Amino acid sequence: MKKLNLEILTPFGKYYAGEVDAIKVHSDDFYMEILPNHSPLVSSLAISKMTMKDGGKETVFAIGGGIIRVEKGKTTLLLNSIEGKNDIDINRANEAKTRAEQRLANKDNIDVARATRALKRALTRIDVYNS
C-alpha cells in the first residue's frame, strides 16, 4: 500500500518526518483527510485535533493551527504547536480553560479574539487527553 510522506514542523524544529497511511486535519472552513496521491493543496489549519493513521493505528494530536501544503510526493504541516496525549498536562489545560472562560464572561478590557483562541486550545487539549 502506498504511504503518505509527511513532515511536521513547529517553531521548535522538526516534530515528525516519516510515512503514514493518512492524516485528518481541520481548516477554518472544512475537514479533510489527506491520503497518498492527494491533489496539490495549500490551506490554513485551525486550532483543532489532528489524527494520524498508520498501520491500522490512529494517533490523535492537539494542534495550535498552522498551514498544510500537499504537493506531489510530500505533505508538510507548519504548525504553531502540536501535542500528543502524553504531552498534555491536563491540570494546566483545565486551568487555562477556566481562565479563558472567566475572561470571556467579563469582556471588559480584554482581547476577545485572544481569549477565544486560548479557550479553543484548552478545549482541544482536554478533548485529545480524554480520547
PDB file of C-alpha atoms in Angstrom:
ATOM      1  CA  MET A   1       0.000   0.000   0.000  1.00  0.00           C
ATOM      2  CA  LYS A   2       1.280   3.466  -0.899  1.00  0.00           C
ATOM      3  CA  LYS A   3       2.192   5.731   2.019  1.00  0.00           C
ATOM      4  CA  LEU A   4       1.941   9.468   2.613  1.00  0.00           C
ATOM      5  CA  ASN A   5       5.322  11.158   3.063  1.00  0.00           C
ATOM      6  CA  LEU A   6       4.683  13.516   5.999  1.00  0.00           C
ATOM      7  CA  GLU A   7       6.795  16.204   7.610  1.00  0.00           C
ATOM      8  CA  ILE A   8       5.591  18.194  10.634  1.00  0.00           C
ATOM      9  CA  LEU A   9       7.481  21.370  11.540  1.00  0.00           C
ATOM     10  CA  THR A  10       6.965  23.699  14.507  1.00  0.00           C
ATOM     11  CA  PRO A  11       8.784  26.841  15.664  1.00  0.00           C
ATOM     12  CA  PHE A  12      10.888  24.471  17.792  1.00  0.00           C
ATOM     13  CA  GLY A  13      12.016  22.362  14.845  1.00  0.00           C
ATOM     14  CA  LYS A  14      11.048  19.117  13.165  1.00  0.00           C
ATOM     15  CA  TYR A  15       8.405  17.216  15.143  1.00  0.00           C
ATOM     16  CA  TYR A  16       7.935  14.317  12.749  1.00  0.00           C
ATOM     17  CA  ALA A  17       9.237  13.053   9.429  1.00  0.00           C
ATOM     18  CA  GLY A  18       8.151   9.737   8.016  1.00  0.00           C
ATOM     19  CA  GLU A  19       5.474   7.820   6.202  1.00  0.00           C
ATOM     20  CA  VAL A  20       1.881   7.294   7.331  1.00  0.00           C
ATOM     21  CA  ASP A  21      -1.295   5.957   5.745  1.00  0.00           C
ATOM     22  CA  ALA A  22      -3.274   9.207   6.155  1.00  0.00           C
ATOM     23  CA  ILE A  23      -3.874  12.305   8.256  1.00  0.00           C
ATOM     24  CA  LYS A  24      -7.089  14.092   9.184  1.00  0.00           C
ATOM     25  CA  VAL A  25      -6.995  17.842   9.817  1.00  0.00           C
ATOM     26  CA  HIS A  26      -9.377  20.796  10.095  1.00  0.00           C
ATOM     27  CA  SER A  27      -9.223  24.155   8.397  1.00  0.00           C
ATOM     28  CA  ASP A  28     -11.462  27.019   9.494  1.00  0.00           C
ATOM     29  CA  ASP A  29     -13.974  26.006   6.820  1.00  0.00           C
ATOM     30  CA  PHE A  30     -13.749  22.257   6.334  1.00  0.00           C
ATOM     31  CA  TYR A  31     -12.463  18.891   7.496  1.00  0.00           C
ATOM     32  CA  MET A  32     -10.064  16.993   5.267  1.00  0.00           C
ATOM     33  CA  GLU A  33      -8.435  13.610   5.103  1.00  0.00           C
ATOM     34  CA  ILE A  34      -5.142  13.550   3.247  1.00  0.00           C
ATOM     35  CA  LEU A  35      -4.287  10.252   1.572  1.00  0.00           C
ATOM     36  CA  PRO A  36      -1.382   9.289  -0.690  1.00  0.00           C
ATOM     37  CA  ASN A  37      -1.701  10.899  -4.157  1.00  0.00           C
ATOM     38  CA  HIS A  38      -3.899  13.710  -2.811  1.00  0.00           C
ATOM     39  CA  SER A  39      -4.281  16.673  -5.156  1.00  0.00           C
ATOM     40  CA  PRO A  40      -1.964  19.635  -4.508  1.00  0.00           C
ATOM     41  CA  LEU A  41      -3.310  21.874  -1.765  1.00  0.00           C
ATOM     42  CA  VAL A  42      -2.343  24.773   0.467  1.00  0.00           C
ATOM     43  CA  SER A  43      -4.647  25.682   3.351  1.00  0.00           C
ATOM     44  CA  SER A  44      -4.607  27.192   6.785  1.00  0.00           C
ATOM     45  CA  LEU A  45      -5.324  24.862   9.698  1.00  0.00           C
ATOM     46  CA  ALA A  46      -7.499  25.636  12.694  1.00  0.00           C
ATOM     47  CA  ILE A  47      -6.743  25.047  16.343  1.00  0.00           C
ATOM     48  CA  SER A  48      -8.101  21.509  16.414  1.00  0.00           C
ATOM     49  CA  LYS A  49      -7.490  17.792  16.679  1.00  0.00           C
ATOM     50  CA  MET A  50      -5.337  16.076  14.095  1.00  0.00           C
ATOM     51  CA  THR A  51      -5.406  12.329  13.531  1.00  0.00           C
ATOM     52  CA  MET A  52      -2.505  10.376  12.085  1.00  0.00           C
ATOM     53  CA  LYS A  53      -3.331   6.895  10.747  1.00  0.00           C
ATOM     54  CA  ASP A  54      -0.657   4.285  10.292  1.00  0.00           C
ATOM     55  CA  GLY A  55      -0.919   0.516  10.113  1.00  0.00           C
ATOM     56  CA  GLY A  56      -4.457   0.432  11.492  1.00  0.00           C
ATOM     57  CA  LYS A  57      -3.482   2.613  14.462  1.00  0.00           C
ATOM     58  CA  GLU A  58      -4.802   6.152  14.933  1.00  0.00           C
ATOM     59  CA  THR A  59      -2.888   8.695  16.996  1.00  0.00           C
ATOM     60  CA  VAL A  60      -4.583  11.952  17.971  1.00  0.00           C
ATOM     61  CA  PHE A  61      -2.834  15.286  18.500  1.00  0.00           C
ATOM     62  CA  ALA A  62      -3.857  18.776  19.585  1.00  0.00           C
ATOM     63  CA  ILE A  63      -2.567  21.318  17.075  1.00  0.00           C
ATOM     64  CA  GLY A  64      -2.385  25.049  17.575  1.00  0.00           C
ATOM     65  CA  GLY A  65      -3.213  25.979  13.998  1.00  0.00           C
ATOM     66  CA  GLY A  66      -0.872  26.415  11.080  1.00  0.00           C
ATOM     67  CA  ILE A  67      -0.594  25.629   7.390  1.00  0.00           C
ATOM     68  CA  ILE A  68      -0.758  22.443   5.341  1.00  0.00           C
ATOM     69  CA  ARG A  69       0.937  22.071   1.984  1.00  0.00           C
ATOM     70  CA  VAL A  70       0.289  18.987  -0.107  1.00  0.00           C
ATOM     71  CA  GLU A  71       2.433  18.542  -3.185  1.00  0.00           C
ATOM     72  CA  LYS A  72       3.338  15.560  -5.293  1.00  0.00           C
ATOM     73  CA  GLY A  73       5.115  13.086  -3.058  1.00  0.00           C
ATOM     74  CA  LYS A  74       5.121  15.149   0.147  1.00  0.00           C
ATOM     75  CA  THR A  75       2.775  16.677   2.703  1.00  0.00           C
ATOM     76  CA  THR A  76       4.134  19.349   5.032  1.00  0.00           C
ATOM     77  CA  LEU A  77       2.448  20.731   8.129  1.00  0.00           C
ATOM     78  CA  LEU A  78       3.810  24.014   9.500  1.00  0.00           C
ATOM     79  CA  LEU A  79       2.204  24.129  12.940  1.00  0.00           C
ATOM     80  CA  ASN A  80       2.216  26.688  15.730  1.00  0.00           C
ATOM     81  CA  SER A  81       2.191  23.772  18.188  1.00  0.00           C
ATOM     82  CA  ILE A  82       1.457  20.050  18.392  1.00  0.00           C
ATOM     83  CA  GLU A  83       0.877  17.891  21.457  1.00  0.00           C
ATOM     84  CA  GLY A  84       0.138  14.213  21.781  1.00  0.00           C
ATOM     85  CA  LYS A  85      -1.949  12.813  24.626  1.00  0.00           C
ATOM     86  CA  ASN A  86       1.164  12.076  26.699  1.00  0.00           C
ATOM     87  CA  ASP A  87       2.445  15.653  26.212  1.00  0.00           C
ATOM     88  CA  ILE A  88      -0.658  17.273  27.695  1.00  0.00           C
ATOM     89  CA  ASP A  89      -0.747  18.480  31.298  1.00  0.00           C
ATOM     90  CA  ILE A  90      -4.470  18.064  31.941  1.00  0.00           C
ATOM     91  CA  ASN A  91      -4.451  20.222  35.089  1.00  0.00           C
ATOM     92  CA  ARG A  92      -2.834  23.074  33.185  1.00  0.00           C
ATOM     93  CA  ALA A  93      -5.337  22.651  30.324  1.00  0.00           C
ATOM     94  CA  ASN A  94      -8.285  22.779  32.744  1.00  0.00           C
ATOM     95  CA  GLU A  95      -6.852  25.887  34.428  1.00  0.00           C
ATOM     96  CA  ALA A  96      -6.380  27.569  31.026  1.00  0.00           C
ATOM     97  CA  LYS A  97      -9.991  26.718  30.145  1.00  0.00           C
ATOM     98  CA  THR A  98     -11.261  28.268  33.381  1.00  0.00           C
ATOM     99  CA  ARG A  99      -9.163  31.431  32.901  1.00  0.00           C
ATOM    100  CA  ALA A 100     -10.333  31.872  29.311  1.00  0.00           C
ATOM    101  CA  GLU A 101     -13.980  31.344  30.266  1.00  0.00           C
ATOM    102  CA  GLN A 102     -13.665  33.916  33.059  1.00  0.00           C
ATOM    103  CA  ARG A 103     -12.089  36.446  30.702  1.00  0.00           C
ATOM    104  CA  LEU A 104     -14.817  35.920  28.121  1.00  0.00           C
ATOM    105  CA  ALA A 105     -17.557  36.241  30.755  1.00  0.00           C
ATOM    106  CA  ASN A 106     -16.119  39.612  31.811  1.00  0.00           C
ATOM    107  CA  LYS A 107     -15.317  41.194  28.429  1.00  0.00           C
ATOM    108  CA  ASP A 108     -14.084  44.497  29.853  1.00  0.00           C
ATOM    109  CA  ASN A 109     -10.616  45.441  28.647  1.00  0.00           C
ATOM    110  CA  ILE A 110      -9.691  42.077  27.151  1.00  0.00           C
ATOM    111  CA  ASP A 111      -8.711  40.897  23.719  1.00  0.00           C
ATOM    112  CA  VAL A 112     -11.763  38.735  22.942  1.00  0.00           C
ATOM    113  CA  ALA A 113     -10.147  37.039  19.934  1.00  0.00           C
ATOM    114  CA  ARG A 114      -7.105  36.057  22.013  1.00  0.00           C
ATOM    115  CA  ALA A 115      -9.256  34.718  24.854  1.00  0.00           C
ATOM    116  CA  THR A 116     -11.370  32.777  22.361  1.00  0.00           C
ATOM    117  CA  ARG A 117      -8.241  31.177  20.866  1.00  0.00           C
ATOM    118  CA  ALA A 118      -6.970  30.309  24.364  1.00  0.00           C
ATOM    119  CA  LEU A 119     -10.293  28.649  25.156  1.00  0.00           C
ATOM    120  CA  LYS A 120     -10.200  26.693  21.880  1.00  0.00           C
ATOM    121  CA  ARG A 121      -6.627  25.496  22.590  1.00  0.00           C
ATOM    122  CA  ALA A 122      -7.591  24.391  26.110  1.00  0.00           C
ATOM    123  CA  LEU A 123     -10.726  22.572  24.940  1.00  0.00           C
ATOM    124  CA  THR A 124      -8.759  20.829  22.175  1.00  0.00           C
ATOM    125  CA  ARG A 125      -6.098  19.676  24.652  1.00  0.00           C
ATOM    126  CA  ILE A 126      -8.757  18.365  27.022  1.00  0.00           C
ATOM    127  CA  ASP A 127     -10.506  16.554  24.157  1.00  0.00           C
ATOM    128  CA  VAL A 128      -7.255  14.924  22.960  1.00  0.00           C
ATOM    129  CA  TYR A 129      -6.275  13.967  26.517  1.00  0.00           C
ATOM    130  CA  ASN A 130      -9.660  12.284  27.052  1.00  0.00           C
ATOM    131  CA  SER A 131      -9.667  10.472  23.698  1.00  0.00           C
TER     132      SER A 131
END
